[in-house]
Short mmCIF file of C-alpha atoms in Angstrom, two decimals:
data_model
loop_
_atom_site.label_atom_id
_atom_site.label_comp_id
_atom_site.label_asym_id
_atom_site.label_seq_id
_atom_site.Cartn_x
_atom_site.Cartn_y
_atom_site.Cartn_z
CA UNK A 1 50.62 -15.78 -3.02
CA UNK A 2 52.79 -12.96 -1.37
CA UNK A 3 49.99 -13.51 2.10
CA UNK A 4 51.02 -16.90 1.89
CA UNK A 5 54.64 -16.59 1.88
CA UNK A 6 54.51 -14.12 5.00
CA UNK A 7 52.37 -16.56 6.90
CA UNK A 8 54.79 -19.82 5.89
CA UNK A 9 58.17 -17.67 6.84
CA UNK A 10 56.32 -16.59 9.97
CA UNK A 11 55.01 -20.13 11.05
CA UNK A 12 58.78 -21.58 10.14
CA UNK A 13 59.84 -19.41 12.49
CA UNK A 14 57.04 -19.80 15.37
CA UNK A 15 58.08 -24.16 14.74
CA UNK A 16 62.28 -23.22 15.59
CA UNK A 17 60.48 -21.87 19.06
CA UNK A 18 59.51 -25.20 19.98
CA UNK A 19 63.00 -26.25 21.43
CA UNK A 20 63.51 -23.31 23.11
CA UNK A 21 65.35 -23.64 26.65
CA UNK A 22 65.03 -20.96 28.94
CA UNK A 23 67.42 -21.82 31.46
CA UNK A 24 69.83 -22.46 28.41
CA UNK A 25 69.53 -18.97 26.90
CA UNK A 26 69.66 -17.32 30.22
CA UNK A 27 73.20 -19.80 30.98
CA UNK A 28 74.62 -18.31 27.54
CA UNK A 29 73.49 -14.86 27.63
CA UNK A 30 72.88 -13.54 31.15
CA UNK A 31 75.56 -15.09 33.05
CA UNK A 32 79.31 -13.95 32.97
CA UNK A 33 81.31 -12.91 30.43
CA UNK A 34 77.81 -10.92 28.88
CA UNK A 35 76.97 -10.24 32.60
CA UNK A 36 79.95 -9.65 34.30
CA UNK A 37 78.98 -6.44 36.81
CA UNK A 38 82.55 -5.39 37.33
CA UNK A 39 83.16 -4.64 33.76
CA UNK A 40 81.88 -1.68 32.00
CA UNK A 41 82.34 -3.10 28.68
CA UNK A 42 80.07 -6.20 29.42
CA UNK A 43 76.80 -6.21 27.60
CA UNK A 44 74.39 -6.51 30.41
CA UNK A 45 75.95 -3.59 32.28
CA UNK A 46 75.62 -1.08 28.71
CA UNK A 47 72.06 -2.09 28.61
CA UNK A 48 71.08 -1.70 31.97
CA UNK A 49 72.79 2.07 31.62
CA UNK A 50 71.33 2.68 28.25
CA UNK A 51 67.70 1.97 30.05
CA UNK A 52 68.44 3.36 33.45
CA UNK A 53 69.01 7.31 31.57
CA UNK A 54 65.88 6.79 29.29
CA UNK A 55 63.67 5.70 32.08
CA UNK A 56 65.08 9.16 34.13
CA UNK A 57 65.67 11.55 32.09
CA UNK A 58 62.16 13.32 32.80
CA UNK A 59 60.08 12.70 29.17
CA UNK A 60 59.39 9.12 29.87
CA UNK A 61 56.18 8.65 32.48
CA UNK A 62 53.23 7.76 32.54
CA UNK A 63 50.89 4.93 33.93
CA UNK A 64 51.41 1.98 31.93
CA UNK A 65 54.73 0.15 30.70
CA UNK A 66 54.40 -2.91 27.80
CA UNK A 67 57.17 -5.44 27.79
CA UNK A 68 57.36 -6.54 24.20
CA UNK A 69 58.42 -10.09 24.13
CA UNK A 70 59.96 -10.57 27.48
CA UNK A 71 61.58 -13.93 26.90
CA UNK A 72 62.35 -15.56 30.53
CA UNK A 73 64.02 -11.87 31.66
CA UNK A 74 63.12 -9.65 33.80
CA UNK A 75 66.04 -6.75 33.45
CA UNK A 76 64.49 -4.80 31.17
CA UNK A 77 61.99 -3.14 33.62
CA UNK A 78 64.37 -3.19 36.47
CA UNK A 79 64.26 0.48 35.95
CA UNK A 80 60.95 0.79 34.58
CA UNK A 81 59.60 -0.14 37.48
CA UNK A 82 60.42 2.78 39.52
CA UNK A 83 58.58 4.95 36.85
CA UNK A 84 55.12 3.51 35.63
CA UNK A 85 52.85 2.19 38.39
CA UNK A 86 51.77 -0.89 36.21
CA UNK A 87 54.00 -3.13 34.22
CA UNK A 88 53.07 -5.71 31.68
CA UNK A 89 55.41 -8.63 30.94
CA UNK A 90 54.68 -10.65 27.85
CA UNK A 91 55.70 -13.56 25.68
CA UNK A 92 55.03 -15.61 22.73
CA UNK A 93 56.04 -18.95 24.40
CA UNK A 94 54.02 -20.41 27.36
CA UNK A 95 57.53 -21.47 28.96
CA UNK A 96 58.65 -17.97 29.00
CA UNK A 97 55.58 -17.05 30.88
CA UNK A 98 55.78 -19.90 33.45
CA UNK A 99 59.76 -18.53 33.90
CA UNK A 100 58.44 -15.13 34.76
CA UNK A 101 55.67 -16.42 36.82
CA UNK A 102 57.98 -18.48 39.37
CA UNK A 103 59.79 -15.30 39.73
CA UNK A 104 57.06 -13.42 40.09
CA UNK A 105 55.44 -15.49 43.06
CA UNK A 106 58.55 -15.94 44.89
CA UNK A 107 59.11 -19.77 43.73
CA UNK A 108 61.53 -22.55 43.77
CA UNK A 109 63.07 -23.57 40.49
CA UNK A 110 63.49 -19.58 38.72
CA UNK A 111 67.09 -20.77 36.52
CA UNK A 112 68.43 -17.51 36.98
CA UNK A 113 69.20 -15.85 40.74
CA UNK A 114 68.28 -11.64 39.47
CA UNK A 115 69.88 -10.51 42.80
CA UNK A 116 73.07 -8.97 40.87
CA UNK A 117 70.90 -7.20 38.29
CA UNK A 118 68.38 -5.38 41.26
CA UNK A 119 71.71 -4.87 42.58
CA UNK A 120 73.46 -3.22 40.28
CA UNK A 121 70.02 -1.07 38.91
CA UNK A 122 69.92 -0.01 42.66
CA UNK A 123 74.11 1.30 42.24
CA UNK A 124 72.43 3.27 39.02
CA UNK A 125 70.00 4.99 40.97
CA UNK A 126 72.57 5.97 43.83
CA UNK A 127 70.76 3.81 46.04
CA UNK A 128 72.58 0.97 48.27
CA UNK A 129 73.24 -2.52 46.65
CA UNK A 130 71.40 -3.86 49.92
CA UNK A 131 68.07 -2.04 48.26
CA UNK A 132 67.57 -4.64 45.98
CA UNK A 133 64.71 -6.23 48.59
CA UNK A 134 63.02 -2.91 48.12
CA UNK A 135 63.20 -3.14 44.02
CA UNK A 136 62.49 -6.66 44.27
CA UNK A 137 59.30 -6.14 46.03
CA UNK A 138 58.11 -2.67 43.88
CA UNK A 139 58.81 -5.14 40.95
CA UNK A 140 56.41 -7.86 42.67
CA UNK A 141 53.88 -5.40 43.39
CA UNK A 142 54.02 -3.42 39.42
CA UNK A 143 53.75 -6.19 37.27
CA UNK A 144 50.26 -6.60 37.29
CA UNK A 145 50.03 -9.40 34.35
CA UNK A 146 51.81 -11.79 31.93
CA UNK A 147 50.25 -11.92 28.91
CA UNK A 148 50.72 -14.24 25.75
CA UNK A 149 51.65 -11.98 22.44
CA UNK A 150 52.26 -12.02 18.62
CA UNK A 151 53.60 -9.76 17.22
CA UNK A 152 53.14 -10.68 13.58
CA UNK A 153 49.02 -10.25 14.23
CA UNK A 154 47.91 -6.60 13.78
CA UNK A 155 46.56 -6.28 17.19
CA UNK A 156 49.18 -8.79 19.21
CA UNK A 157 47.64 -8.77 22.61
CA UNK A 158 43.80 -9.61 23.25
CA UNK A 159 41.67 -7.02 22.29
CA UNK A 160 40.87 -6.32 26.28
CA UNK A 161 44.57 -6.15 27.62
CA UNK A 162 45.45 -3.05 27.23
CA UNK A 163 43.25 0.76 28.14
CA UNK A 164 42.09 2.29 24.65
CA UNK A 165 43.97 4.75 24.69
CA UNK A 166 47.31 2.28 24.61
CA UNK A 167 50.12 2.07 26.98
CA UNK A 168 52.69 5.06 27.58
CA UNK A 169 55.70 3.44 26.94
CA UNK A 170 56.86 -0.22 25.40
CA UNK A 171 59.94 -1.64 26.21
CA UNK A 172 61.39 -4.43 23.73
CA UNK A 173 64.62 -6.25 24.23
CA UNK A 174 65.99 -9.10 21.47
CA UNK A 175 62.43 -9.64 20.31
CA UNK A 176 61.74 -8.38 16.81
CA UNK A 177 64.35 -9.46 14.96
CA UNK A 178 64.79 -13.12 16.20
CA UNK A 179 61.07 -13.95 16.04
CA UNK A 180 61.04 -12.63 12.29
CA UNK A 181 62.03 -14.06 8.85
CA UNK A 182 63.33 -11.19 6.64
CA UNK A 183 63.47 -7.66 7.25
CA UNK A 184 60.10 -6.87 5.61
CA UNK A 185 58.51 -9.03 8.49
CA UNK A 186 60.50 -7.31 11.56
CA UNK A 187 59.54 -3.78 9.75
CA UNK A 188 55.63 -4.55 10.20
CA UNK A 189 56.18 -6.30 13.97
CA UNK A 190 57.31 -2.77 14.49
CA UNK A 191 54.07 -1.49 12.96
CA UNK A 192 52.23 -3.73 14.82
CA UNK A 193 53.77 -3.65 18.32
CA UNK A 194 53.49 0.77 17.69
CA UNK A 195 49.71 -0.02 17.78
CA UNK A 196 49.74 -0.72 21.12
CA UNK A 197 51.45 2.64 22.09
CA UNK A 198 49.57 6.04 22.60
CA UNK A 199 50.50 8.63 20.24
CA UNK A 200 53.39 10.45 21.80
CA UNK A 201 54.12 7.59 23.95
CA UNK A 202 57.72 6.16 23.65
CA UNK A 203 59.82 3.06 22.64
CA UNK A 204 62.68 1.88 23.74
CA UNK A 205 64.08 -0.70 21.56
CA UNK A 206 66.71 -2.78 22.40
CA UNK A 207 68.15 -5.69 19.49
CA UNK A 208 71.10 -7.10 17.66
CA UNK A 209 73.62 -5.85 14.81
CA UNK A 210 74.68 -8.25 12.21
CA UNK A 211 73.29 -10.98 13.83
CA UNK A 212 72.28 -14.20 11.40
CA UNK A 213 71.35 -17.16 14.51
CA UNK A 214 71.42 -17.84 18.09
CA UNK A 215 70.89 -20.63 20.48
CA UNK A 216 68.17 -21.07 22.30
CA UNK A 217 68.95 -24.10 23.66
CA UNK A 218 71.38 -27.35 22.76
CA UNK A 219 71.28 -27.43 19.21
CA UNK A 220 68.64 -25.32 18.88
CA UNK A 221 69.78 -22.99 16.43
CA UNK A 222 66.85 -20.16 15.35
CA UNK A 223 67.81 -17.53 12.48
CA UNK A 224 67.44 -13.53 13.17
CA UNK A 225 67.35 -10.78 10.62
CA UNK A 226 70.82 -9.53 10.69
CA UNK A 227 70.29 -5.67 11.14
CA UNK A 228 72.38 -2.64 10.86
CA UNK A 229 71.98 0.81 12.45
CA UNK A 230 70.34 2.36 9.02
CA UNK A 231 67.88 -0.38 9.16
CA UNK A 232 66.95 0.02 12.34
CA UNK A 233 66.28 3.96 11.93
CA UNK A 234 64.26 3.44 8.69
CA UNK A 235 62.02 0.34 10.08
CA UNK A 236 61.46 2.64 13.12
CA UNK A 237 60.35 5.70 10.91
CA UNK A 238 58.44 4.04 8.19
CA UNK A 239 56.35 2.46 11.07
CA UNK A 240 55.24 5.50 12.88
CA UNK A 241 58.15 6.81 15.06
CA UNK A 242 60.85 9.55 15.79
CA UNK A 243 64.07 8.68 16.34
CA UNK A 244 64.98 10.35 19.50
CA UNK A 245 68.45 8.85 20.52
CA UNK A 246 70.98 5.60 18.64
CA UNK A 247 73.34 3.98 20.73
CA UNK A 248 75.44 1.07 19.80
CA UNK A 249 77.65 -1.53 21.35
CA UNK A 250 80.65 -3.06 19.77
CA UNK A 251 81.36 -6.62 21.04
CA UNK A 252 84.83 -7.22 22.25
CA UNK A 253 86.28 -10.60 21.18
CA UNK A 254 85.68 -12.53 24.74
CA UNK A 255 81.68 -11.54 23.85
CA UNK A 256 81.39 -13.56 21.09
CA UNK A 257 81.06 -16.66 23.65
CA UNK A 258 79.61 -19.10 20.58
CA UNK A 259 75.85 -18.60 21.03
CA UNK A 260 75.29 -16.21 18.03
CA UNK A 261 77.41 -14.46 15.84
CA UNK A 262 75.96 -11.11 16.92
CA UNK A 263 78.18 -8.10 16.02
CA UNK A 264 76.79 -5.68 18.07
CA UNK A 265 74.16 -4.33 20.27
CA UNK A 266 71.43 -1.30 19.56
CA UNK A 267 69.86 1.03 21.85
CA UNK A 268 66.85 3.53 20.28
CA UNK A 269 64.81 5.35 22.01
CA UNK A 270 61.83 6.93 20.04
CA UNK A 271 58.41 8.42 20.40
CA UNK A 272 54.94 7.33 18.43
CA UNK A 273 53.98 10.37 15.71
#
């Protein structure tokens, strides 16, 4: 009976995908105030600093970088990209993918214009804002699939997606806890998702603090496991990792723009035992 209730929360949660609208979420959450590049206390700005240092601080390389749940962004391996010579993007939901892929080939119709965020990665890296071509293209060329996932099977991707010996480094933004039903659930997503990952590889988690819903669309309200920081840290060891570095972002009161009742914002960057 327990199987059965994991399945039924899961699949509740897979049907509150269904209305999801990715040019709605990336409206509410990627566009000013959360993305306002002349304010250091915006959220897009922390993250893109909290991933810029892991990425270059010297113990993250290797060939291969996972995007765990990608949703219809792309600024998560803005950074990334200048590291690992092959990227993988990946999603649960086909309209996700399609999102990536009109960026991807250079099409009409992508519902968010990522020019400020290669921008503003290329600032990070002491390069010229005009750079962003360059980044733009080294994304193009690095991304080599995008790949349907989920994370609530024991092996998530197809058996054939990834080399045996597992990618170096995953990369997961928002995923986990707003695609699971109780903490239990995100805890063994973790599990699963570390599977993928050679040992001594690294994670860099990204994901929400006291956060009960969001939007992900017009009326489209979808519940998330409301975390805190001591949550995070024992989900992350009882699945297989070492904490390496915590970071956490408060939201200021012109954050909280309606969209979620998220509290804060987590940063963890750990490595597979």
């Amino acid at each position: 009976m327990e199987e059965k209730g994991k399945e039924n929360g899961v699949a509740a949660m897979a049907a509150c995908y269904q209305g999801f609208d990715p040019a709605a979420y990336l409206q509410y959450n990627y566009t000013p105030p959360r993305a306002d590049f002349e304010r250091k206390d915006s959220i897009v700005p922390w993250k893109l600093a909290c991933l810029h240092r892991a990425f270059t601080e010297g113990d993250v390389g290797g060939e291969l970088l996972v995007d765990i749940g990608s949703g219809p962004t792309l600024y998560q391996v803005l950074s990334g990209c200048e590291v690992f010579n092959q990227v993988l993007l990946t999603d649960f939901l086909e309209v996700n993918r399609q999102e990536l892929r009109r960026w991807l080939r250079d099409e009409e119709g992508c519902n968010l214009d990522w020019t400020p965020y290669l921008q503003h990665v290329c600032k990070l890296e002491g390069r010229r804002p005009s750079a962003w071509t360059e980044k733009a293209a080294k994304l193009r060329q690095v991304i080599t699939d995008i790949l349907p996932i989920d994370v609530h099977r024991p092996q998530p991707l197809a058996p054939d997606a990834l080399p045996s010996a597992g990618a170096d480094c995953l990369v997961s933004c928002f995923c986990l806890e707003s695609v699971s039903p109780d903490l239990p659930a995100f805890t063994r997503a973790l599990g699963h998702i570390g599977r993928l990952l050679r040992t001594g590889g690294h994670l860099l988690l990204v994901g929400a603090l006291g956060e009960s819903y969001y939007f992900g669309g017009p009326g489209v309200k979808i519940p998330v496991v409301p975390l805190n920081e001591a949550q995070v840290c024992a989900s992350l060891k009882e699945s297989g990792f070492t904490l390496i570095r915590l970071e956490v972002y408060t939201l200021n009161q012109d954050m909280r723009v309606g969209v979620d009742d998220v509290t804060g914002v987590f940063f963890a960057k750990a490595r597979k035992d």
